Every structure is written in structure tokens, then in C-alpha cells.
Short mmCIF file of C-alpha atoms in Angstrom, two decimals:
data_model
loop_
_atom_site.label_atom_id
_atom_site.label_comp_id
_atom_site.label_asym_id
_atom_site.label_seq_id
_atom_site.Cartn_x
_atom_site.Cartn_y
_atom_site.Cartn_z
CA UNK A 1 71.61 -7.97 105.15
CA UNK A 2 67.92 -7.78 104.56
CA UNK A 3 66.04 -4.56 104.51
CA UNK A 4 64.06 -4.79 107.66
CA UNK A 5 66.21 -2.67 109.89
CA UNK A 6 67.35 -0.39 107.13
CA UNK A 7 67.03 3.33 107.28
CA UNK A 8 68.04 5.84 104.66
CA UNK A 9 71.77 5.42 104.68
CA UNK A 10 74.21 8.07 103.58
CA UNK A 11 76.39 7.44 100.56
CA UNK A 12 78.92 4.66 101.30
CA UNK A 13 81.79 7.10 101.17
CA UNK A 14 80.18 9.27 103.77
CA UNK A 15 79.74 12.15 101.38
CA UNK A 16 76.62 14.24 101.44
CA UNK A 17 74.14 13.79 98.57
CA UNK A 18 75.36 17.00 96.96
CA UNK A 19 78.87 15.60 96.71
CA UNK A 20 80.46 17.75 99.37
CA UNK A 21 82.67 15.94 101.81
CA UNK A 22 81.36 15.77 105.34
CA UNK A 23 83.01 15.04 108.60
CA UNK A 24 81.54 11.71 109.66
CA UNK A 25 79.05 12.56 112.35
CA UNK A 26 78.05 10.00 114.95
CA UNK A 27 74.42 10.20 113.89
CA UNK A 28 72.17 8.23 116.14
CA UNK A 29 68.50 7.83 116.89
CA UNK A 30 66.73 6.95 120.13
CA UNK A 31 66.08 3.43 121.33
CA UNK A 32 62.44 4.13 120.43
CA UNK A 33 63.29 3.43 116.83
CA UNK A 34 64.14 -0.19 117.70
CA UNK A 35 60.64 -0.83 119.02
CA UNK A 36 59.42 -2.53 115.84
CA UNK A 37 62.32 -4.95 115.30
CA UNK A 38 62.28 -5.85 119.01
CA UNK A 39 58.55 -6.53 118.93
CA UNK A 40 59.26 -9.17 116.31
CA UNK A 41 61.08 -11.09 119.03
CA UNK A 42 59.34 -10.14 122.28
CA UNK A 43 55.68 -10.14 123.28
CA UNK A 44 56.02 -6.94 125.31
CA UNK A 45 57.38 -3.51 124.45
CA UNK A 46 61.03 -3.27 125.43
CA UNK A 47 61.47 0.47 124.95
CA UNK A 48 59.77 1.27 128.26
CA UNK A 49 61.84 -1.31 130.15
CA UNK A 50 64.56 0.15 132.37
CA UNK A 51 68.00 -1.26 131.67
CA UNK A 52 71.09 -1.02 133.84
CA UNK A 53 74.40 -0.62 132.02
CA UNK A 54 76.91 -3.31 132.93
CA UNK A 55 79.74 -0.90 132.28
CA UNK A 56 78.87 2.30 134.17
CA UNK A 57 75.80 1.33 136.19
CA UNK A 58 73.56 4.02 134.71
CA UNK A 59 69.91 2.99 134.49
CA UNK A 60 67.34 4.24 132.02
CA UNK A 61 64.63 3.22 129.60
CA UNK A 62 65.66 1.35 126.48
CA UNK A 63 63.75 4.01 124.51
CA UNK A 64 66.34 6.54 125.60
CA UNK A 65 69.53 4.78 124.57
CA UNK A 66 71.58 5.91 121.59
CA UNK A 67 70.62 3.78 118.62
CA UNK A 68 73.08 3.54 115.76
CA UNK A 69 71.58 2.27 112.53
CA UNK A 70 74.51 2.76 110.15
CA UNK A 71 75.88 -0.66 110.99
CA UNK A 72 74.99 -4.17 109.92
CA UNK A 73 71.90 -4.14 112.09
CA UNK A 74 71.10 -2.04 115.14
CA UNK A 75 73.53 -1.06 117.90
CA UNK A 76 72.28 0.43 121.16
CA UNK A 77 74.80 2.35 123.24
CA UNK A 78 74.64 3.73 126.77
CA UNK A 79 73.99 7.49 126.78
CA UNK A 80 76.24 7.74 129.83
CA UNK A 81 79.39 5.84 128.86
CA UNK A 82 78.81 4.95 125.18
CA UNK A 83 79.45 1.26 125.77
CA UNK A 84 77.42 -1.17 123.67
CA UNK A 85 74.27 -2.31 125.44
CA UNK A 86 72.70 -4.45 122.75
CA UNK A 87 73.03 -5.43 119.12
CA UNK A 88 70.41 -6.84 116.82
CA UNK A 89 71.48 -8.26 113.50
CA UNK A 90 69.39 -10.20 111.05
CA UNK A 91 70.48 -12.30 108.13
CA UNK A 92 68.27 -14.11 105.64
CA UNK A 93 68.29 -17.14 107.91
CA UNK A 94 68.84 -16.07 111.49
CA UNK A 95 68.49 -13.18 113.87
CA UNK A 96 71.24 -12.45 116.41
CA UNK A 97 70.38 -10.52 119.54
CA UNK A 98 73.04 -9.64 122.09
CA UNK A 99 72.12 -7.86 125.32
CA UNK A 100 75.40 -8.36 127.10
CA UNK A 101 75.72 -4.67 127.99
CA UNK A 102 72.81 -4.89 130.40
CA UNK A 103 73.09 -6.35 133.88
CA UNK A 104 69.30 -6.18 134.22
CA UNK A 105 66.18 -5.13 132.36
CA UNK A 106 63.27 -4.12 134.57
CA UNK A 107 59.67 -4.48 133.32
CA UNK A 108 56.42 -3.69 135.07
CA UNK A 109 55.00 -7.03 136.21
CA UNK A 110 51.96 -7.87 134.14
CA UNK A 111 49.11 -8.07 136.46
CA UNK B 1 53.98 -8.40 116.43
CA UNK B 2 53.00 -9.06 112.84
CA UNK B 3 52.91 -6.89 109.77
CA UNK B 4 49.34 -6.00 108.93
CA UNK B 5 47.90 -4.93 105.59
CA UNK B 6 46.87 -1.29 105.45
CA UNK B 7 45.12 0.76 102.82
CA UNK B 8 45.73 4.42 102.11
CA UNK B 9 42.23 5.82 102.53
CA UNK B 10 42.92 9.55 102.20
CA UNK B 11 45.76 11.96 101.53
CA UNK B 12 45.97 15.61 102.55
CA UNK B 13 48.63 18.17 101.62
CA UNK B 14 49.91 20.02 104.71
CA UNK B 15 52.71 22.16 103.26
CA UNK B 16 54.71 22.24 100.03
CA UNK B 17 56.73 19.26 101.19
CA UNK B 18 54.59 17.49 103.77
CA UNK B 19 51.52 15.36 103.44
CA UNK B 20 49.27 13.46 105.82
CA UNK B 21 48.16 9.97 104.84
CA UNK B 22 45.25 8.21 106.48
CA UNK B 23 45.82 4.47 106.74
CA UNK B 24 42.95 2.07 107.33
CA UNK B 25 43.97 -1.05 109.22
CA UNK B 26 41.50 -3.81 109.99
CA UNK B 27 41.35 -4.53 113.70
CA UNK B 28 43.52 -1.53 114.63
CA UNK B 29 42.74 -0.85 118.29
CA UNK B 30 44.12 2.68 118.48
CA UNK B 31 47.43 3.92 119.85
CA UNK B 32 48.97 5.94 122.65
CA UNK B 33 49.84 9.56 121.78
CA UNK B 34 53.53 9.63 120.80
CA UNK B 35 53.72 6.11 119.38
CA UNK B 36 54.93 5.29 115.88
CA UNK B 37 54.38 2.65 113.24
CA UNK B 38 56.79 0.94 110.92
CA UNK B 39 55.63 1.16 107.33
CA UNK B 40 56.79 -1.38 104.74
CA UNK B 41 56.54 -0.89 101.00
CA UNK B 42 57.06 -3.75 98.58
CA UNK B 43 57.95 -3.16 94.94
CA UNK B 44 56.75 -5.38 92.09
CA UNK B 45 60.10 -7.17 92.07
CA UNK B 46 59.82 -8.01 95.77
CA UNK B 47 62.24 -5.33 96.98
CA UNK B 48 61.06 -3.91 100.26
CA UNK B 49 61.81 -0.73 102.18
CA UNK B 50 60.84 -0.07 105.80
CA UNK B 51 60.61 3.25 107.61
CA UNK B 52 59.26 4.43 110.96
CA UNK B 53 56.67 7.20 111.08
CA UNK B 54 55.12 8.87 114.09
CA UNK B 55 51.34 8.77 114.30
CA UNK B 56 49.96 12.31 114.13
CA UNK B 57 46.25 11.62 114.63
CA UNK B 58 44.39 11.29 117.92
CA UNK B 59 43.88 7.65 118.90
CA UNK B 60 41.08 6.04 116.89
CA UNK B 61 39.92 2.54 116.07
CA UNK B 62 40.49 1.22 112.59
CA UNK B 63 42.71 3.98 111.29
CA UNK B 64 45.68 6.20 111.89
CA UNK B 65 47.37 9.13 110.22
CA UNK B 66 51.05 9.65 109.52
CA UNK B 67 52.47 13.00 108.43
CA UNK B 68 55.46 12.69 106.15
CA UNK B 69 57.92 15.38 105.11
CA UNK B 70 59.64 14.68 101.82
CA UNK B 71 63.34 13.92 102.07
CA UNK B 72 64.95 14.88 98.77
CA UNK B 73 66.68 11.87 97.29
CA UNK B 74 64.94 9.65 99.85
CA UNK B 75 63.72 6.22 98.92
CA UNK B 76 60.34 6.14 100.63
CA UNK B 77 59.17 9.63 101.54
CA UNK B 78 58.93 10.95 97.93
CA UNK B 79 56.52 8.12 97.15
CA UNK B 80 54.43 8.80 100.25
CA UNK B 81 54.38 12.57 99.70
CA UNK B 82 53.93 12.66 95.92
CA UNK B 83 52.59 9.40 94.57
CA UNK B 84 50.66 7.41 97.16
CA UNK B 85 46.93 7.57 96.42
CA UNK B 86 43.76 6.33 98.07
CA UNK B 87 43.43 2.61 97.51
CA UNK B 88 47.18 1.93 97.60
CA UNK B 89 48.29 -0.95 99.78
CA UNK B 90 51.14 -0.84 102.30
CA UNK B 91 51.95 -2.84 105.41
CA UNK B 92 52.22 -1.53 108.95
CA UNK B 93 53.61 -2.87 112.21
CA UNK B 94 52.52 -1.20 115.40
CA UNK B 95 51.59 0.76 117.36
CA UNK B 96 55.16 0.86 118.67
CA UNK B 97 57.00 2.29 121.63
CA UNK B 98 56.05 2.61 125.28
CA UNK B 99 58.49 5.33 126.31
CA UNK B 100 57.87 8.36 124.10
CA UNK B 101 54.18 8.41 125.01
CA UNK B 102 51.96 10.85 126.85
CA UNK B 103 48.86 9.91 128.81
CA UNK B 104 45.88 12.28 128.71
CA UNK B 105 45.39 11.25 132.36
CA UNK B 106 48.55 13.12 133.36
CA UNK B 107 47.85 16.29 135.31
CA UNK B 108 51.42 17.61 135.11
CA UNK B 109 52.08 20.55 132.80
CA UNK B 110 52.94 19.39 129.29
CA UNK B 111 55.93 20.87 127.47
CA UNK B 112 56.32 20.02 123.80
CA UNK B 113 59.28 21.07 121.67
CA UNK B 114 59.10 20.34 117.93
CA UNK B 115 61.54 20.86 115.09
CA UNK B 116 59.99 20.71 111.60
CA UNK B 117 58.03 17.52 110.97
CA UNK B 118 58.88 16.50 114.55
CA UNK B 119 55.51 18.07 115.28
CA UNK B 120 53.79 14.81 114.20
CA UNK B 121 53.79 12.78 117.44
CA UNK B 122 53.31 15.95 119.50
CA UNK B 123 50.22 16.76 117.41
CA UNK B 124 48.80 13.38 118.39
CA UNK B 125 49.31 14.38 122.02
CA UNK B 126 47.61 17.76 121.56
CA UNK B 127 44.69 16.24 119.67
CA UNK B 128 44.31 13.57 122.36
CA UNK B 129 44.52 16.25 125.04
CA UNK B 130 41.68 18.19 123.41
CA UNK B 131 39.59 15.07 122.78
CA UNK B 132 39.96 13.95 126.40
CA UNK B 133 39.15 17.39 127.81
CA UNK B 134 42.47 17.29 129.66
CA UNK B 135 43.14 20.32 131.81
CA UNK B 136 46.90 19.73 131.93
CA UNK B 137 48.32 23.13 130.95
CA UNK B 138 50.32 22.73 127.76
CA UNK B 139 52.96 24.69 125.91
CA UNK B 140 54.32 23.98 122.46
CA UNK B 141 57.54 25.50 121.16
CA UNK B 142 57.61 24.83 117.43
CA UNK B 143 60.72 25.56 115.37
CA UNK B 144 60.25 25.89 111.61
CA UNK B 145 62.30 27.47 108.85
CA UNK B 146 59.66 29.93 107.71
CA UNK B 147 55.97 30.63 108.29
CA UNK B 148 54.66 28.52 105.38
CA UNK B 149 56.64 25.51 106.58
CA UNK B 150 54.62 25.09 109.77
CA UNK B 151 52.53 21.92 109.58
CA UNK B 152 49.09 22.03 111.29
CA UNK B 153 49.33 25.83 111.75
CA UNK B 154 45.59 26.48 111.38
CA UNK B 155 44.57 23.63 113.65
CA UNK B 156 47.14 24.65 116.26
CA UNK B 157 45.63 28.12 116.27
CA UNK B 158 42.20 26.64 116.96
CA UNK B 159 43.55 24.28 119.63
CA UNK B 160 45.25 27.21 121.37
CA UNK B 161 42.06 29.29 121.59
CA UNK B 162 41.60 31.32 124.79
CA UNK B 163 40.63 29.04 127.66
CA UNK B 164 42.20 25.98 126.03
CA UNK B 165 45.17 25.92 128.38
CA UNK B 166 47.48 25.57 125.37
CA UNK B 167 50.06 28.17 124.35
CA UNK B 168 51.93 27.87 121.06
CA UNK B 169 55.19 29.72 120.38
CA UNK B 170 56.94 29.62 117.03
CA UNK B 171 60.67 29.92 116.46
CA UNK B 172 61.47 30.79 112.83
CA UNK B 173 65.00 29.86 111.88
CA UNK B 174 65.28 31.38 108.38
CA UNK B 175 62.49 33.90 107.76
CA UNK B 176 59.96 35.50 110.08
CA UNK B 177 56.45 36.83 109.35
CA UNK B 178 56.07 40.61 108.91
CA UNK B 179 56.19 42.42 112.25
CA UNK B 180 57.50 39.40 114.14
CA UNK B 181 59.09 40.52 117.43
CA UNK B 182 62.18 38.34 117.20
CA UNK B 183 64.77 37.96 114.46
CA UNK B 184 65.09 34.62 112.70
CA UNK B 185 67.10 32.21 114.79
CA UNK B 186 67.27 28.86 116.44
CA UNK B 187 65.76 27.90 119.76
CA UNK B 188 68.08 29.17 122.48
CA UNK B 189 68.15 29.45 126.25
CA UNK B 190 66.41 32.82 126.24
CA UNK B 191 63.50 31.64 124.11
CA UNK B 192 63.13 28.52 126.24
CA UNK B 193 63.07 30.66 129.37
CA UNK B 194 60.32 32.82 127.83
CA UNK B 195 58.18 30.15 126.22
CA UNK B 196 58.66 26.89 128.11
CA UNK B 197 57.52 25.74 131.53
CA UNK B 198 60.21 26.30 134.13
CA UNK B 199 61.75 23.19 135.63
CA UNK B 200 60.13 23.80 139.01
CA UNK B 201 56.72 23.10 137.47
CA UNK B 202 57.96 19.54 136.78
CA UNK B 203 56.43 19.29 133.31
CA UNK B 204 56.24 16.18 131.16
CA UNK B 205 58.69 17.14 128.38
CA UNK B 206 58.70 15.71 124.85
CA UNK B 207 61.18 16.82 122.19
CA UNK B 208 60.96 15.60 118.60
CA UNK B 209 62.82 16.65 115.47
CA UNK B 210 66.02 16.14 113.53
CA UNK B 211 68.95 14.76 115.54
CA UNK B 212 70.82 18.06 115.83
CA UNK B 213 67.72 19.97 116.88
CA UNK B 214 66.79 17.42 119.53
CA UNK B 215 70.35 17.32 120.84
CA UNK B 216 70.46 21.10 121.25
CA UNK B 217 66.98 21.43 122.72
CA UNK B 218 67.47 18.58 125.20
CA UNK B 219 70.80 20.04 126.35
CA UNK B 220 69.21 23.47 126.85
CA UNK B 221 66.34 21.96 128.83
CA UNK B 222 68.71 20.05 131.11
CA UNK B 223 70.83 23.19 131.54
CA UNK B 224 67.64 25.02 132.54
CA UNK B 225 67.17 22.54 135.37
CA UNK B 226 64.92 19.87 133.87
CA UNK B 227 65.84 16.36 134.92
CA UNK B 228 67.33 14.41 132.02
CA UNK B 229 64.97 11.55 132.81
CA UNK B 230 61.94 13.84 132.40
CA UNK B 231 63.02 14.94 128.93
CA UNK B 232 61.83 12.35 126.43
CA UNK B 233 63.31 12.58 122.99
CA UNK B 234 62.54 11.23 119.55
CA UNK B 235 65.20 11.91 116.96
CA UNK B 236 64.97 11.33 113.30
CA UNK B 237 68.10 11.03 111.27
CA UNK B 238 69.33 13.50 108.66
CA UNK B 239 67.48 11.37 106.15
CA UNK B 240 64.22 11.40 108.05
CA UNK B 241 63.98 7.74 108.87
CA UNK B 242 61.97 8.13 112.04
CA UNK B 243 59.35 10.74 111.65
#
């Protein structure tokens, strides 16, 4: 895994820096934080695009999804049903983007 | 979007743990208030580290400012807060994000809720609001641990001068100034009811801060009747990766 999507990760054992044990917390960011890595692949900003969840039908901007970064890559989950909307994983050689959790992504038509 | 070379052109201490860095970027066309940049540092051995930082300055050509709060034990923020000096080279990618942005053309009331260094993108909005002469009435609820921890306190006081249309309310979570009317405590429903626009004014709402703070504030706002789709959030993790 290269660095590009890395954030400051907690210790591998999930302990806090002071050594105290912590209950693993589902820490997540907003889809906003994926704007940079996605702009490496797309010519337009995706965080303002409105996606519809294939699982529960909720629709909302990609910037508002739950973004999990403590994984090999980025995982975006639906704020409504928690199902995976997209994953973005990069290796030294290739980048893998899955958007199978969206039925549609709606963008303003460039005009 | 490509990584662009950037030069640290100025540094400015804001609080004991936070510093603003001015980055000069050739061809930078400005940004929208609320947007962020990714910053990449490369060590002599080729090791790189990337973090996202909100832009705190008003939109300007050729340069931008980021305001960084030091994360103890962090990999990047201690360098930016303690060591980075004018002339240092970094790389930036941006401006980024089209969702957590505010337009100075908006005439709706503006409600900002900041926790700690989450003030950074909201400060860009307030600076842009002042620069544009926007008459959108604005309220900022700013939660900090103690008085000295408030970033931009003096400038916020100037921006909130009588007639500005901006009201700033502080919530002190650990220690309050002498004579403060409220005890130290977190933002709660009562404080929101006192200091924030009510839902029936249909404000543009932006909440930025640590994950737990944003979670709590966004839930309180929705409970107070704000539509979840009107409440835009920007969380940064416990390690400060996105401020």
C-alpha cells in the first residue's frame, strides 16, 4: 500500500498512543476527504455529485457519505444503511475503484 | 488533478499549538470557501506523507493559507507547526471538494459551528463574506477548550463588529474566562437554541471539527428541526487528518 490515501492511523493493536486500551470506535470521515484521490481519476469533482444507494435507495452527495480510511484504501459507506457504496484501493502498479453500491451518480450537466 | 509545487512563504503562530502557513502556488486560481487541499511532504529518502488541510484564507490568486493544529505524536502536523519555515517546499493538490463549500452569493442566513481547529474552513467563509460585502446574516458557534485556545479570536472580534451582521458565540468546554455567564461545558441543545439560527430561518449550516464533536452537533441540529441535507459536515479524525 502506498502512502497516498494514508491518514494518521492508530496503533495496529487499536490502543491509544498512551497505551491505554480503547474500544475500537468506528471512526470515519466525510466523503469530502476523498476529493483528492478521486480527482486523480476524474476530471470533475465527485463530492458534489448525488449518488443513490443501491441497497436502501437513499440519495445524497458523495461528500456526505461515511468515509472509512483505516482500511487498505478508502471505503465509502451509506449514511442511511451502512452498506458499501464505493472502494478505492491503490497498489504500486494499479488503482482499483469499485462503485457498485451506487445505482446512479447525478452530476450537473456541464454547460 | 496534478500535484503542484508550493513554497511556504510565511508562517504565523495562532495559539500555543496552532500555526497558519501561507503557501505560494504558481498559477493558483483561488478556491471556494470551505474547500481543502491535500499536502504532500517528501523526505530525503523518498518517503512521502499526505494529509488534507482546510483552506482558512479568503480566496486569492497565487496563494492560500492553511491553519494546522499540532497533533501530538502525529507524523505531519508537528513539522508544519514547529519546523516548516519560509522557503520550504511542499506539494499541494487542489482546491478540492464541491460539497462543503459556501457561496458569498447566498442570501440565506449562515450558521457555522466549529470545534477547535475546525474553525479553519469556516474562517475562509467569514473572510470571504466580509470581502464580498455579503449581507447574509451569519452566526458562528465556536467550541474551544479554554479562552487561549481560540484561533482567530482577535480577527473574529473585528469581523463581528456592530453592523457586520455576524454574531460569534463561544462554548468553553474546560475553562471559562472570568465572569463568563455559563459554566464550562460542551455544546448542547440549550446553547444551540440560544445561539444558532432556528430551523425555520432555513440557514446554510456548516459544521467542522473532530469526529465526535461533529457527530454530536449535527445530531442536535437535526433534532432542532434542521434538515439533514442542509447540515454540511467536515470531520477530521482523532489524529487530525482532515483539518
